[in-house]
């Protein structure tokens, strides 16, 4: 991977701790509609929602994200934790 590609993919990522379970992920908010999430742990063992999905035989790779994590990130955006986020 080129340095430019690495910079594009990782620049702006900030740690965020899920307010529901405490799992820490890296988040980048490009706009209200666009959120990049980088898991720093195995989601199936660190997130209760992913763990329950895996325990029931589901494939966690098919999950978009955890709704509780998404709600936690949305709350953090409203609280200004990610600075000013574009509204497009």
N, C-alpha and C. Protein backbone atom coordinates (compact mmCIF):
# COMPACT_ATOMS: atom_id res chain seq x y z
N UNK A 1 0.85 -1.17 0.00
CA UNK A 1 0.00 0.00 0.00
C UNK A 1 0.90 1.24 0.00
N UNK A 2 0.51 2.23 -0.75
CA UNK A 2 1.29 3.46 -0.84
C UNK A 2 1.11 4.30 0.43
N UNK A 3 2.04 5.19 0.64
CA UNK A 3 1.94 6.09 1.80
C UNK A 3 0.69 6.95 1.70
N UNK A 4 0.34 7.36 0.48
CA UNK A 4 -0.86 8.18 0.28
C UNK A 4 -2.12 7.40 0.65
N UNK A 5 -2.18 6.14 0.26
CA UNK A 5 -3.35 5.30 0.58
C UNK A 5 -3.45 5.08 2.08
N UNK A 6 -2.32 4.80 2.72
CA UNK A 6 -2.31 4.60 4.17
C UNK A 6 -2.78 5.87 4.88
N UNK A 7 -2.28 7.02 4.44
CA UNK A 7 -2.68 8.30 5.04
C UNK A 7 -4.18 8.52 4.87
N UNK A 8 -4.71 8.24 3.68
CA UNK A 8 -6.14 8.43 3.41
C UNK A 8 -6.98 7.53 4.32
N UNK A 9 -6.55 6.29 4.51
CA UNK A 9 -7.33 5.33 5.30
C UNK A 9 -7.23 5.54 6.80
N UNK A 10 -6.12 6.11 7.28
CA UNK A 10 -5.92 6.21 8.72
C UNK A 10 -5.99 7.62 9.28
N UNK A 11 -5.84 8.62 8.44
CA UNK A 11 -5.85 10.01 8.90
C UNK A 11 -7.22 10.36 9.49
N UNK A 12 -7.18 10.98 10.63
CA UNK A 12 -8.42 11.43 11.25
C UNK A 12 -9.11 10.42 12.13
N UNK A 13 -8.59 9.20 12.22
CA UNK A 13 -9.20 8.20 13.10
C UNK A 13 -8.96 8.58 14.55
N UNK A 14 -10.03 8.54 15.34
CA UNK A 14 -9.93 8.90 16.76
C UNK A 14 -10.52 7.77 17.59
N UNK A 15 -9.95 7.48 18.75
CA UNK A 15 -10.50 6.43 19.60
C UNK A 15 -11.89 6.82 20.12
N UNK A 16 -12.75 5.83 20.18
CA UNK A 16 -14.08 6.03 20.75
C UNK A 16 -14.44 4.78 21.54
N UNK A 17 -14.86 4.99 22.78
CA UNK A 17 -15.29 3.89 23.64
C UNK A 17 -16.80 3.81 23.61
N UNK A 18 -17.31 2.66 23.22
CA UNK A 18 -18.76 2.46 23.15
C UNK A 18 -19.39 2.72 24.52
N UNK A 19 -20.41 3.54 24.54
CA UNK A 19 -21.07 3.89 25.80
C UNK A 19 -21.93 2.76 26.35
N UNK A 20 -22.14 1.72 25.54
CA UNK A 20 -22.92 0.58 25.99
C UNK A 20 -22.05 -0.50 26.62
N UNK A 21 -20.95 -0.87 25.93
CA UNK A 21 -20.14 -2.00 26.42
C UNK A 21 -18.70 -1.66 26.72
N UNK A 22 -18.23 -0.48 26.32
CA UNK A 22 -16.86 -0.08 26.60
C UNK A 22 -15.83 -0.51 25.57
N UNK A 23 -16.25 -1.22 24.53
CA UNK A 23 -15.32 -1.60 23.47
C UNK A 23 -14.76 -0.34 22.81
N UNK A 24 -13.44 -0.32 22.61
CA UNK A 24 -12.81 0.84 21.98
C UNK A 24 -12.54 0.56 20.51
N UNK A 25 -12.97 1.47 19.66
CA UNK A 25 -12.74 1.40 18.22
C UNK A 25 -12.14 2.72 17.77
N UNK A 26 -11.64 2.76 16.55
CA UNK A 26 -11.18 4.01 15.96
C UNK A 26 -12.25 4.49 15.00
N UNK A 27 -12.57 5.79 15.05
CA UNK A 27 -13.68 6.34 14.28
C UNK A 27 -13.21 7.58 13.52
N UNK A 28 -13.71 7.71 12.31
CA UNK A 28 -13.49 8.91 11.51
C UNK A 28 -14.84 9.35 10.97
N UNK A 29 -15.21 10.57 11.27
CA UNK A 29 -16.47 11.14 10.77
C UNK A 29 -16.14 12.10 9.64
N UNK A 30 -16.49 11.73 8.42
CA UNK A 30 -16.30 12.62 7.27
C UNK A 30 -17.51 13.52 7.07
N UNK A 31 -18.67 13.03 7.46
CA UNK A 31 -19.91 13.80 7.41
C UNK A 31 -20.90 13.09 8.33
N UNK A 32 -22.08 13.67 8.51
CA UNK A 32 -23.08 13.01 9.37
C UNK A 32 -23.44 11.63 8.83
N UNK A 33 -23.43 11.48 7.51
CA UNK A 33 -23.83 10.21 6.90
C UNK A 33 -22.68 9.22 6.74
N UNK A 34 -21.44 9.70 6.77
CA UNK A 34 -20.29 8.83 6.51
C UNK A 34 -19.44 8.65 7.76
N UNK A 35 -19.40 7.41 8.24
CA UNK A 35 -18.61 7.07 9.41
C UNK A 35 -17.70 5.90 9.07
N UNK A 36 -16.41 6.04 9.33
CA UNK A 36 -15.47 4.94 9.16
C UNK A 36 -15.15 4.40 10.55
N UNK A 37 -15.25 3.07 10.70
CA UNK A 37 -14.96 2.43 11.98
C UNK A 37 -13.88 1.40 11.77
N UNK A 38 -12.83 1.48 12.57
CA UNK A 38 -11.75 0.50 12.53
C UNK A 38 -11.73 -0.21 13.88
N UNK A 39 -12.04 -1.51 13.86
CA UNK A 39 -12.00 -2.28 15.09
C UNK A 39 -10.55 -2.53 15.47
N UNK A 40 -10.22 -2.36 16.74
CA UNK A 40 -8.86 -2.59 17.22
C UNK A 40 -8.76 -3.91 17.96
N UNK A 41 -9.90 -4.57 18.13
CA UNK A 41 -9.97 -5.88 18.78
C UNK A 41 -10.85 -6.78 17.92
N UNK A 42 -10.94 -8.04 18.28
CA UNK A 42 -11.84 -8.95 17.59
C UNK A 42 -13.27 -8.63 18.03
N UNK A 43 -14.08 -8.14 17.11
CA UNK A 43 -15.43 -7.71 17.46
C UNK A 43 -16.26 -8.83 18.07
N UNK A 44 -16.05 -10.06 17.62
CA UNK A 44 -16.84 -11.19 18.12
C UNK A 44 -16.53 -11.54 19.57
N UNK A 45 -15.42 -11.05 20.10
CA UNK A 45 -15.11 -11.31 21.51
C UNK A 45 -15.22 -10.05 22.37
N UNK A 46 -15.13 -8.87 21.76
CA UNK A 46 -15.16 -7.65 22.57
C UNK A 46 -16.51 -6.96 22.59
N UNK A 47 -17.35 -7.20 21.61
CA UNK A 47 -18.67 -6.56 21.53
C UNK A 47 -19.76 -7.59 21.83
N UNK A 48 -20.59 -7.36 22.84
CA UNK A 48 -21.64 -8.32 23.17
C UNK A 48 -22.62 -8.60 22.02
N UNK A 49 -22.90 -7.60 21.20
CA UNK A 49 -23.83 -7.80 20.08
C UNK A 49 -23.20 -8.73 19.04
N UNK A 50 -21.94 -8.50 18.70
CA UNK A 50 -21.24 -9.37 17.75
C UNK A 50 -21.06 -10.76 18.35
N UNK A 51 -20.75 -10.83 19.66
CA UNK A 51 -20.57 -12.12 20.32
C UNK A 51 -21.85 -12.95 20.29
N UNK A 52 -22.99 -12.31 20.54
CA UNK A 52 -24.27 -13.02 20.50
C UNK A 52 -24.57 -13.51 19.09
N UNK A 53 -24.26 -12.70 18.10
CA UNK A 53 -24.47 -13.10 16.70
C UNK A 53 -23.59 -14.31 16.37
N UNK A 54 -22.33 -14.28 16.79
CA UNK A 54 -21.42 -15.40 16.54
C UNK A 54 -21.87 -16.65 17.28
N UNK A 55 -22.33 -16.48 18.53
CA UNK A 55 -22.76 -17.62 19.34
C UNK A 55 -23.98 -18.32 18.74
N UNK A 56 -24.79 -17.55 18.01
CA UNK A 56 -25.98 -18.15 17.39
C UNK A 56 -25.66 -18.74 16.02
N UNK A 57 -24.37 -18.76 15.67
CA UNK A 57 -23.95 -19.36 14.40
C UNK A 57 -23.86 -18.38 13.25
N UNK A 58 -24.10 -17.11 13.51
CA UNK A 58 -24.04 -16.10 12.46
C UNK A 58 -22.61 -15.72 12.11
N UNK A 59 -22.45 -15.20 10.91
CA UNK A 59 -21.15 -14.73 10.44
C UNK A 59 -21.04 -13.25 10.73
N UNK A 60 -20.14 -12.86 11.63
CA UNK A 60 -20.02 -11.45 12.01
C UNK A 60 -19.49 -10.59 10.87
N UNK A 61 -18.84 -11.20 9.90
CA UNK A 61 -18.34 -10.43 8.75
C UNK A 61 -19.50 -9.83 7.95
N UNK A 62 -20.68 -10.39 8.11
CA UNK A 62 -21.84 -9.90 7.37
C UNK A 62 -22.58 -8.77 8.10
N UNK A 63 -22.18 -8.49 9.36
CA UNK A 63 -22.80 -7.39 10.10
C UNK A 63 -22.16 -6.08 9.68
N UNK A 64 -22.98 -5.08 9.44
CA UNK A 64 -22.45 -3.77 9.09
C UNK A 64 -21.72 -3.18 10.29
N UNK A 65 -22.40 -3.08 11.39
CA UNK A 65 -21.80 -2.66 12.66
C UNK A 65 -22.80 -2.96 13.77
N UNK A 66 -22.42 -2.67 14.97
CA UNK A 66 -23.30 -2.83 16.12
C UNK A 66 -24.16 -1.57 16.25
N UNK A 67 -25.47 -1.74 16.35
CA UNK A 67 -26.36 -0.58 16.47
C UNK A 67 -26.08 0.21 17.74
N UNK A 68 -25.70 -0.48 18.81
CA UNK A 68 -25.38 0.23 20.06
C UNK A 68 -24.13 1.08 19.88
N UNK A 69 -23.15 0.57 19.14
CA UNK A 69 -21.94 1.34 18.85
C UNK A 69 -22.29 2.54 17.97
N UNK A 70 -23.13 2.32 16.96
CA UNK A 70 -23.54 3.42 16.08
C UNK A 70 -24.25 4.50 16.88
N UNK A 71 -25.13 4.10 17.81
CA UNK A 71 -25.82 5.08 18.66
C UNK A 71 -24.82 5.83 19.54
N UNK A 72 -23.82 5.12 20.05
CA UNK A 72 -22.81 5.74 20.89
C UNK A 72 -22.01 6.78 20.10
N UNK A 73 -21.66 6.44 18.86
CA UNK A 73 -20.92 7.38 18.02
C UNK A 73 -21.80 8.59 17.70
N UNK A 74 -23.07 8.36 17.38
CA UNK A 74 -24.00 9.46 17.10
C UNK A 74 -24.11 10.40 18.30
N UNK A 75 -24.18 9.83 19.50
CA UNK A 75 -24.24 10.66 20.72
C UNK A 75 -22.96 11.47 20.89
N UNK A 76 -21.83 10.85 20.60
CA UNK A 76 -20.55 11.56 20.70
C UNK A 76 -20.47 12.70 19.69
N UNK A 77 -21.02 12.49 18.51
CA UNK A 77 -21.06 13.56 17.49
C UNK A 77 -21.91 14.72 18.01
N UNK A 78 -23.09 14.41 18.56
CA UNK A 78 -23.96 15.45 19.11
C UNK A 78 -23.29 16.21 20.25
N UNK A 79 -22.46 15.49 21.03
CA UNK A 79 -21.75 16.11 22.15
C UNK A 79 -20.52 16.89 21.70
N UNK A 80 -20.19 16.81 20.41
CA UNK A 80 -19.05 17.55 19.88
C UNK A 80 -17.72 16.84 20.03
N UNK A 81 -17.73 15.56 20.37
CA UNK A 81 -16.49 14.83 20.58
C UNK A 81 -15.66 14.66 19.30
N UNK A 82 -16.29 14.80 18.15
CA UNK A 82 -15.57 14.66 16.89
C UNK A 82 -15.42 16.01 16.18
N UNK A 83 -15.58 17.07 16.93
CA UNK A 83 -15.49 18.40 16.34
C UNK A 83 -16.72 18.68 15.50
N UNK A 84 -16.57 19.62 14.60
CA UNK A 84 -17.68 19.97 13.73
C UNK A 84 -17.75 18.99 12.56
N UNK A 85 -18.88 18.34 12.39
CA UNK A 85 -19.07 17.35 11.34
C UNK A 85 -19.91 17.95 10.24
N UNK A 86 -19.46 17.76 8.99
CA UNK A 86 -20.20 18.28 7.84
C UNK A 86 -21.61 17.67 7.78
N UNK A 87 -22.54 18.44 7.28
CA UNK A 87 -23.94 18.01 7.21
C UNK A 87 -24.36 17.57 5.82
N UNK A 88 -23.44 17.05 5.02
CA UNK A 88 -23.85 16.60 3.68
C UNK A 88 -24.06 15.13 3.61
